[in-house]
Tab-separated table of N, CA and C in Angstrom:
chain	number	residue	atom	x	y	z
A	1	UNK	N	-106.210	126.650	-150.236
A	1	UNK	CA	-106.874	126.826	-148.962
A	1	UNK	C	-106.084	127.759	-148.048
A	2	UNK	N	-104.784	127.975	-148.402
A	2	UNK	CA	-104.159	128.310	-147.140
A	2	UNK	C	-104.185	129.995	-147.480
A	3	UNK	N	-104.383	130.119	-148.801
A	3	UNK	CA	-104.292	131.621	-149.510
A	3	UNK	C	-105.847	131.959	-148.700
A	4	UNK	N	-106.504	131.336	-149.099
A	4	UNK	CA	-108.171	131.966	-148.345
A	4	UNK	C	-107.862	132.066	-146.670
A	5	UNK	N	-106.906	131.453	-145.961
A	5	UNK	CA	-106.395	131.560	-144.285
A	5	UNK	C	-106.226	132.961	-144.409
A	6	UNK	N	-105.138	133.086	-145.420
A	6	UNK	CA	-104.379	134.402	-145.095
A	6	UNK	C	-105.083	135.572	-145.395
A	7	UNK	N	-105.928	135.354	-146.709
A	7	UNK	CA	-106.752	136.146	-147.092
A	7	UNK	C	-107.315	136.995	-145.408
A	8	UNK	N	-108.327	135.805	-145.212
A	8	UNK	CA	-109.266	136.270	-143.757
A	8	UNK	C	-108.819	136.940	-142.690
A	9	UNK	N	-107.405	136.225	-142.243
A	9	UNK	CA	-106.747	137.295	-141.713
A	9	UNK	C	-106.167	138.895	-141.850
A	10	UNK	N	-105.863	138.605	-143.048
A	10	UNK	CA	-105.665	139.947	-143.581
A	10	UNK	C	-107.148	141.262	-143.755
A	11	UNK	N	-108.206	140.959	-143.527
A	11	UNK	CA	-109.118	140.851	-143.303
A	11	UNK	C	-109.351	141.515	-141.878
A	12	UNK	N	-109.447	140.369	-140.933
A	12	UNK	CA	-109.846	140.424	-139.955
A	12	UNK	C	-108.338	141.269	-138.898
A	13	UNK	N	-107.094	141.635	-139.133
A	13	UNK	CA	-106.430	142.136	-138.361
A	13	UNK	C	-106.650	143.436	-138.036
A	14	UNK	N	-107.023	144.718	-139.376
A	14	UNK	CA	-107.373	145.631	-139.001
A	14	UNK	C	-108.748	145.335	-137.512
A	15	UNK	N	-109.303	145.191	-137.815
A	15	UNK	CA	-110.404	145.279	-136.574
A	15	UNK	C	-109.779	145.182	-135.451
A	16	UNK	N	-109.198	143.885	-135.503
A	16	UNK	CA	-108.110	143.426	-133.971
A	16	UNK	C	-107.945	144.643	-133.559
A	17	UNK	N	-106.722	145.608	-134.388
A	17	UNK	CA	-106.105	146.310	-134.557
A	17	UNK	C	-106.953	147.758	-133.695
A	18	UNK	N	-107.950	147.639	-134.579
A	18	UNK	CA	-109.419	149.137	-134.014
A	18	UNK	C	-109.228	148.670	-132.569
A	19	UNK	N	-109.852	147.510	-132.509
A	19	UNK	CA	-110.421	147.310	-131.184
A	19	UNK	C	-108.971	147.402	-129.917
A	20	UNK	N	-107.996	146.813	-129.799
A	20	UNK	CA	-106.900	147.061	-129.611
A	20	UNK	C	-106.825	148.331	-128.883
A	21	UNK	N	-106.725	150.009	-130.081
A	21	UNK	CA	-106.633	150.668	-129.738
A	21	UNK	C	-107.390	151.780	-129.215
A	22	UNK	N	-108.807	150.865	-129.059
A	22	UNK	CA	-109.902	151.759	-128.533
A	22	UNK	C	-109.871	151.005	-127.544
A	23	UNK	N	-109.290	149.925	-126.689
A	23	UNK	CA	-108.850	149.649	-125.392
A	23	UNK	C	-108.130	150.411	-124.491
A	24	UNK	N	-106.968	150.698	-125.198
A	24	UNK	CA	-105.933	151.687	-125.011
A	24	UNK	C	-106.283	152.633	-124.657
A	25	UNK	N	-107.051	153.791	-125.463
A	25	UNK	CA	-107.612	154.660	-125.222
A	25	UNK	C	-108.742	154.568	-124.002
A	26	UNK	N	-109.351	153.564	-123.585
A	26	UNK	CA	-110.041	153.898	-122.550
A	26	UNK	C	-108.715	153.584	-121.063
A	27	UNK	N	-108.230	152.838	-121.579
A	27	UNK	CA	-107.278	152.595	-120.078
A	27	UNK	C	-106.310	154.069	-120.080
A	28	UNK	N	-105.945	154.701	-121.110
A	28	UNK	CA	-105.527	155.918	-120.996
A	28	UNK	C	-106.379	156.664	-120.211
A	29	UNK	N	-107.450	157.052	-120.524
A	29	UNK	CA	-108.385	157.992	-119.958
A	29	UNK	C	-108.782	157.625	-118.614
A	30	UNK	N	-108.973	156.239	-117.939
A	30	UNK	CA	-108.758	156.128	-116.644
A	30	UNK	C	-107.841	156.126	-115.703
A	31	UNK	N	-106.727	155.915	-116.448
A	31	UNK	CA	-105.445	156.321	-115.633
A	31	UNK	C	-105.379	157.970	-115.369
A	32	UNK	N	-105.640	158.576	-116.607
A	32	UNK	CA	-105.641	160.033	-116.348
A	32	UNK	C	-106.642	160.338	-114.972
A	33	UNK	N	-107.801	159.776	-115.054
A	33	UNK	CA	-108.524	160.199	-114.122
A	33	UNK	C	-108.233	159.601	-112.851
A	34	UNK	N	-107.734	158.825	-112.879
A	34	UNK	CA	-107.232	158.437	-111.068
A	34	UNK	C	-106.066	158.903	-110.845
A	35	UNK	N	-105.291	159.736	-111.882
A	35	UNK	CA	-103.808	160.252	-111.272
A	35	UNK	C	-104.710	162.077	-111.409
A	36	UNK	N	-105.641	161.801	-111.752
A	36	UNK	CA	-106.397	163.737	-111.478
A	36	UNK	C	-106.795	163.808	-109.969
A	37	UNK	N	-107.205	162.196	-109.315
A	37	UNK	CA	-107.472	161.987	-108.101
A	37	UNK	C	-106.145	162.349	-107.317
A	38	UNK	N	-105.429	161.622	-107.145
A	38	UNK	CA	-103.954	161.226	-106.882
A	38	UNK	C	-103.577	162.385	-106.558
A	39	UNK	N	-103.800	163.233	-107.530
A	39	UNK	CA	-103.120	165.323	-107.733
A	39	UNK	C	-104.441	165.666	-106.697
A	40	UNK	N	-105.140	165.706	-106.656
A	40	UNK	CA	-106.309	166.218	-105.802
A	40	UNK	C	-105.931	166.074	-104.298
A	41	UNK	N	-105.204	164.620	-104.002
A	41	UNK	CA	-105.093	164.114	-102.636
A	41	UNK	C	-103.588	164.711	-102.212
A	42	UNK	N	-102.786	165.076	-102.793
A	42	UNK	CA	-101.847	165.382	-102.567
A	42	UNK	C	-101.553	167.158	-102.251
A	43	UNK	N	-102.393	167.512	-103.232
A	43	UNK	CA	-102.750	169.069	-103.127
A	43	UNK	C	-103.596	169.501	-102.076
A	44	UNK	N	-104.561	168.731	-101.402
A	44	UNK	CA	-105.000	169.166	-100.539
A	44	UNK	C	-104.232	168.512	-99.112
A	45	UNK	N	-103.249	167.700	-99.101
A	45	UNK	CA	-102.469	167.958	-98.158
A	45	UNK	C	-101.097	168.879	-98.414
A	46	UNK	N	-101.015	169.528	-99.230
A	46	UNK	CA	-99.847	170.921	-99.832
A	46	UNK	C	-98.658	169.930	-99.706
A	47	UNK	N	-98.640	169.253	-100.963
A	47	UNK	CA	-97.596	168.198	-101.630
A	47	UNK	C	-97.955	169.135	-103.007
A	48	UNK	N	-97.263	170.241	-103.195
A	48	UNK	CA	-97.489	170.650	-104.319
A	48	UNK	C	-96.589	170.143	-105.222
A	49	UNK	N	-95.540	169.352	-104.939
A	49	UNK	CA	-94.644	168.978	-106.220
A	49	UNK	C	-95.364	167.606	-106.483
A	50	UNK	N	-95.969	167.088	-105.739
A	50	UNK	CA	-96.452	165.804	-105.802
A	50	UNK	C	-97.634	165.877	-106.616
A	51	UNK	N	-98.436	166.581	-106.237
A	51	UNK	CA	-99.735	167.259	-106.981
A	51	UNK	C	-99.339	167.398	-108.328
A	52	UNK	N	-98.332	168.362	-108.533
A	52	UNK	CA	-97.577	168.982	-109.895
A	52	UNK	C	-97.680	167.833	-110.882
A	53	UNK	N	-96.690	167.070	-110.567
A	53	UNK	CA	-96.229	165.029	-110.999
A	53	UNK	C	-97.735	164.765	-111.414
A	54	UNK	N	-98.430	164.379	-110.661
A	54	UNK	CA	-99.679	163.478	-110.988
A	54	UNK	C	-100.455	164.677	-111.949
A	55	UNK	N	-100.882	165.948	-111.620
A	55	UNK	CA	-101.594	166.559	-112.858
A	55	UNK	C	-100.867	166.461	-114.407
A	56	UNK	N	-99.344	166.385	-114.171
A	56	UNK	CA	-99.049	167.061	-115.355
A	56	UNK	C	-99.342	165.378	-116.159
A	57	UNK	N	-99.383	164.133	-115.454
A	57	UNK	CA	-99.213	162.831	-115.876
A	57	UNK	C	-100.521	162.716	-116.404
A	58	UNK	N	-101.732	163.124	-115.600
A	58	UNK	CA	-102.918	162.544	-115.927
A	58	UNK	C	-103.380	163.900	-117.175
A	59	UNK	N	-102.713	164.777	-117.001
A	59	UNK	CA	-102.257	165.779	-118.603
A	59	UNK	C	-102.181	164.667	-119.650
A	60	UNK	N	-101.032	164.606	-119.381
A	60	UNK	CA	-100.430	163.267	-120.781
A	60	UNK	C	-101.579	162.030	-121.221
A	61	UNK	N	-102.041	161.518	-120.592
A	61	UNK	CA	-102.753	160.298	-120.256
A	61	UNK	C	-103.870	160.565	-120.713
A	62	UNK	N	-104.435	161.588	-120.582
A	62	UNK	CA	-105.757	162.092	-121.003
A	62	UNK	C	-105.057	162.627	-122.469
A	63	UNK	N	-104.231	163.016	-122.940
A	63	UNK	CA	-103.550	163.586	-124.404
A	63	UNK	C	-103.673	161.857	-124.999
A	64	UNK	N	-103.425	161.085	-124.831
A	64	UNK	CA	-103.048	159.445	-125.245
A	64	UNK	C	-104.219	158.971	-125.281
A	65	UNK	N	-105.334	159.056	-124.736
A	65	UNK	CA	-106.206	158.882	-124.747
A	65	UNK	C	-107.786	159.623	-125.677
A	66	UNK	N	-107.120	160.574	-126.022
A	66	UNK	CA	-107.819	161.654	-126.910
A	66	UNK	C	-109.065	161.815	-126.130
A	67	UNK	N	-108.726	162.344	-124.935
A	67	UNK	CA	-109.985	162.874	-123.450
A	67	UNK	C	-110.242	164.343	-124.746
A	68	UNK	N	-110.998	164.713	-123.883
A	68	UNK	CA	-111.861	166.048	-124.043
A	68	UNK	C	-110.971	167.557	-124.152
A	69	UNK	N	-110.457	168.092	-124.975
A	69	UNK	CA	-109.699	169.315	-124.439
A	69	UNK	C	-110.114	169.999	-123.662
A	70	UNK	N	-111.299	170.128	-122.720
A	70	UNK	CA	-111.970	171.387	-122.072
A	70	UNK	C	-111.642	170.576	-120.516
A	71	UNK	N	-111.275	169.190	-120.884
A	71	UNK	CA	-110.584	168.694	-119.273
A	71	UNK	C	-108.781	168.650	-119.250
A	72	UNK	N	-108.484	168.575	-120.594
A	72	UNK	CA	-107.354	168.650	-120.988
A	72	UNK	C	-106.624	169.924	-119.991
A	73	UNK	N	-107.312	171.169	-120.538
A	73	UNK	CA	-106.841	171.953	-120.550
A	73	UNK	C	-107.136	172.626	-118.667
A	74	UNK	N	-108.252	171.729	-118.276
A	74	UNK	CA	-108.452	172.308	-116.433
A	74	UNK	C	-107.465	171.438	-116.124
A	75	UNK	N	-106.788	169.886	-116.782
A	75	UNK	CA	-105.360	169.629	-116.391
A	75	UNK	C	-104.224	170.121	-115.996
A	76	UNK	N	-104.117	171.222	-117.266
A	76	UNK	CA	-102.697	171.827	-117.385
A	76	UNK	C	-102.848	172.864	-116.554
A	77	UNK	N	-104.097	173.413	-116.302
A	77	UNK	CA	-104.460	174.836	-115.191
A	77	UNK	C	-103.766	174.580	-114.178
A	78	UNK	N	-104.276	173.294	-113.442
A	78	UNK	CA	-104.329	172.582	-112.135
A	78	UNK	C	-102.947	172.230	-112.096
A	79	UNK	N	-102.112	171.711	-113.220
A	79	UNK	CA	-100.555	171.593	-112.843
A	79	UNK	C	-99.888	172.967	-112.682
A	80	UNK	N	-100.312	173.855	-113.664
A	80	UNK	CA	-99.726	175.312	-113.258
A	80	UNK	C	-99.870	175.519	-112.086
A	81	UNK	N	-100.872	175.687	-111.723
A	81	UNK	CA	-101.096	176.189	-109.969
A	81	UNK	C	-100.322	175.167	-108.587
A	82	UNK	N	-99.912	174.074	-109.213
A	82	UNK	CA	-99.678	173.225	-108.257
A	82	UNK	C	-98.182	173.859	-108.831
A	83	UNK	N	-97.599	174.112	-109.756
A	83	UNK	CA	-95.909	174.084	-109.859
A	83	UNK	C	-95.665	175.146	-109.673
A	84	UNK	N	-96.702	176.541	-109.763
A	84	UNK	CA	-96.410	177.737	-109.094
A	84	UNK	C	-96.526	177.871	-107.485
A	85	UNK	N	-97.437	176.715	-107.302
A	85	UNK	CA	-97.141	176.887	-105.520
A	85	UNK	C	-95.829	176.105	-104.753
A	86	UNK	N	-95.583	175.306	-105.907
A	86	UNK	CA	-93.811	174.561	-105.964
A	86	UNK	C	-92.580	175.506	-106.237
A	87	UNK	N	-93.042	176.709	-106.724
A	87	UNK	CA	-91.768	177.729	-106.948
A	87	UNK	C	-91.287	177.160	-108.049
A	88	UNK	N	-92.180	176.639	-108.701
A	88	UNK	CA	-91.393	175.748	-110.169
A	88	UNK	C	-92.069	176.823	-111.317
A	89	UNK	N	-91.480	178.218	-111.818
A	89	UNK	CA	-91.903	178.909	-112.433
A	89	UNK	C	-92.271	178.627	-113.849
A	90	UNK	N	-91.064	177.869	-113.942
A	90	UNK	CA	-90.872	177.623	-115.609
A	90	UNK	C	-92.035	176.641	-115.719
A	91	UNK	N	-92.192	175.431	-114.989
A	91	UNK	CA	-92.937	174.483	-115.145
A	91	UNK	C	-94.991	175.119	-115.028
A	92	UNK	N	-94.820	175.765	-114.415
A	92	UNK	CA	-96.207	176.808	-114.215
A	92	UNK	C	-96.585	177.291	-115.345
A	93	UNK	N	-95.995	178.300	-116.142
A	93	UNK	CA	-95.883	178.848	-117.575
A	93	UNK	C	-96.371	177.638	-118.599
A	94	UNK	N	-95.584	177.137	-118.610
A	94	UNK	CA	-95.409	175.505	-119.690
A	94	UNK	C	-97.139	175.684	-119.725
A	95	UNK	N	-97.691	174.934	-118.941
A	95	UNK	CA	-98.502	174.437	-118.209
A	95	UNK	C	-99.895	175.468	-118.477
A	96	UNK	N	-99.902	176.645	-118.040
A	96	UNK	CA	-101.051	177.716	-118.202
A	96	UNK	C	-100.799	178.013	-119.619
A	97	UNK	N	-99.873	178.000	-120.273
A	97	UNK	CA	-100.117	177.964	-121.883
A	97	UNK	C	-100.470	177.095	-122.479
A	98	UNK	N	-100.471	175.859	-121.632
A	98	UNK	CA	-101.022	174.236	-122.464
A	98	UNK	C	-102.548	174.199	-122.261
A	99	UNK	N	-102.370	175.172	-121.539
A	99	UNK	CA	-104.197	175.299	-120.457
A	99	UNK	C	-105.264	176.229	-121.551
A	100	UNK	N	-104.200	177.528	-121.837
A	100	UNK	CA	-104.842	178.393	-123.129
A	100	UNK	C	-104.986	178.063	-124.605
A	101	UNK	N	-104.002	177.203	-124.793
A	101	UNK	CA	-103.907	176.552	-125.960
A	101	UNK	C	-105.195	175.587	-126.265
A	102	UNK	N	-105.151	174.755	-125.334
A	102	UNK	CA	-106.362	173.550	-125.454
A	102	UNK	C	-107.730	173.985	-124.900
A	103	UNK	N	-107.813	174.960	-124.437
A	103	UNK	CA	-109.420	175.589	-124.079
A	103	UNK	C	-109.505	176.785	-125.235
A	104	UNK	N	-108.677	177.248	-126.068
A	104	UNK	CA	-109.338	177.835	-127.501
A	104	UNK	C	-109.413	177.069	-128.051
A	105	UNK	N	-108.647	175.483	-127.954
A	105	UNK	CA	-109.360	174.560	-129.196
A	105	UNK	C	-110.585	174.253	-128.760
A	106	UNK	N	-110.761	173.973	-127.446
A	106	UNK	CA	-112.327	173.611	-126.932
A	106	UNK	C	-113.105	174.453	-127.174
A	107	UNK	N	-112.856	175.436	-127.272
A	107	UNK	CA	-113.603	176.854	-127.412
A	107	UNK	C	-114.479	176.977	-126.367
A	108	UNK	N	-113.585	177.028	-125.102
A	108	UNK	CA	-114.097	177.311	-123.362
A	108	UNK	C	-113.094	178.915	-122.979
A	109	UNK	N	-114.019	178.815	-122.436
A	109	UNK	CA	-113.030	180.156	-121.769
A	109	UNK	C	-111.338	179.571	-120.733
A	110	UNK	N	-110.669	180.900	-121.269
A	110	UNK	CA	-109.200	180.341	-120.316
A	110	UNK	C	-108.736	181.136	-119.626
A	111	UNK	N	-109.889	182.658	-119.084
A	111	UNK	CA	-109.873	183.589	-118.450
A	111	UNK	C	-108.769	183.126	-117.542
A	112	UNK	N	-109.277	181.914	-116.608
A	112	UNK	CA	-107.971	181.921	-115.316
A	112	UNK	C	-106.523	181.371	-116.016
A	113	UNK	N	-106.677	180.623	-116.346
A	113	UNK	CA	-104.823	180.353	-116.967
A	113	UNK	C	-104.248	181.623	-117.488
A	114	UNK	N	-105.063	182.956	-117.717
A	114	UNK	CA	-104.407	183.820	-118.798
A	114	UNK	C	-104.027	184.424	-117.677
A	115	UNK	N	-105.001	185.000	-116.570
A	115	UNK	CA	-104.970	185.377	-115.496
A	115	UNK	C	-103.350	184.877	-114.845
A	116	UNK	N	-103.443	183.737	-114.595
A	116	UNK	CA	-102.627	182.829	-113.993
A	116	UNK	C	-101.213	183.246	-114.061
A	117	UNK	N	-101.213	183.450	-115.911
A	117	UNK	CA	-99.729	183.504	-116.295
A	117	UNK	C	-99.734	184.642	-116.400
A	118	UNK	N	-100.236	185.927	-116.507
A	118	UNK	CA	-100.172	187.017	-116.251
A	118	UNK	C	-99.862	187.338	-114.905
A	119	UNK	N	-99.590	186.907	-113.982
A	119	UNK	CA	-99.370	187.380	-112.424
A	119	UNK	C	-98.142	186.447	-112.667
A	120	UNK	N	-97.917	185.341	-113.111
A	120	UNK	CA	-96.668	184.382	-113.050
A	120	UNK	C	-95.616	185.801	-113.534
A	121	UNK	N	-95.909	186.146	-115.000
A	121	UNK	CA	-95.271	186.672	-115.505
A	121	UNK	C	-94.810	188.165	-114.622
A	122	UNK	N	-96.131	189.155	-113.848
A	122	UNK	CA	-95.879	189.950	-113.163
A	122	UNK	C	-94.493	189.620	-112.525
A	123	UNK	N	-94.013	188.398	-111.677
A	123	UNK	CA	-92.992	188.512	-110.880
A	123	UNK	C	-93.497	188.328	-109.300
A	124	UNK	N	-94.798	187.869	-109.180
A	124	UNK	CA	-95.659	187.225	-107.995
A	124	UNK	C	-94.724	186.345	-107.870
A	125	UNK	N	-94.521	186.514	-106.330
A	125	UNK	CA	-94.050	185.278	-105.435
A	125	UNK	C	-94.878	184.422	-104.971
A	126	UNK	N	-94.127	182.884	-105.055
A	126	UNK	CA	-94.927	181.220	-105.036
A	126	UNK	C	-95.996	181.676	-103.706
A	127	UNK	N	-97.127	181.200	-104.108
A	127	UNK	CA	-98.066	181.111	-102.752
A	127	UNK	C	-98.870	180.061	-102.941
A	128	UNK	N	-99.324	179.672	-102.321
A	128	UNK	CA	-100.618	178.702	-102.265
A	128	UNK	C	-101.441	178.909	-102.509
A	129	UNK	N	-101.803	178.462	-103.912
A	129	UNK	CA	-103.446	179.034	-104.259
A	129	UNK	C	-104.719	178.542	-103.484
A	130	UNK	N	-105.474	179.367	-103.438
A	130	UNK	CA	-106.324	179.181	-102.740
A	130	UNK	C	-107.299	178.325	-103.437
């Protein structure tokens, strides 16, 4: 009897297991989206390092969550622009290439990130994007 216990369990853990991590994945993807808020509220009071923090997080969060690359990637846009208006160059770059990378996998256009890092790269001084 106790072999048929274990049996069932053995059995029944994968599922646990599914279900488990298709929990995960949705609490990932809402965290991403209330720290996309979070970056929104902070950027429009010009907390651009603060902005920076929460996009590049709800970046990650939405990556953990296996979100959409075509939001993935207006993530990493939106942290570029927030860490180039931070004078955070390096972190800008990172960021508009994570932006081009994941909108050719989406197969969306990445006109502005290319844009983006093309003026980064020019040697444009930090401004506030508009």
């Amino acid at each position: 009897m106790s072999t048929l216990l274990s049996f069932r369990s053995c059995l029944v853990l994968p599922f646990v297991l599914m279900a488990l991590g298709a929990c995960s994945m949705q609490i990932e993807l809402r965290t991403a989206a209330q720290q996309e808020q979070f970056a929104r509220e902070a950027a429009s009071q010009g907390d651009w390092a603060q902005a920076l923090r929460n996009y590049a997080a709800a970046a990650d969060n939405a990556e953990l969550g296996h979100g959409d690359r075509a939001w993935q990637a207006r993530l990493h846009h939106e942290a570029g622009r927030a860490a180039s208006a931070a004078c955070r160059y390096d972190a800008a770059a990172f960021h508009f290439r994570q932006a081009i990378a994941l909108a050719q996998q989406a197969r969306t256009s990445s006109a502005l990130s290319d844009k983006a890092l093309e003026s980064l790269q020019a040697g444009k001084p930090c401004a506030v994007p508009p």
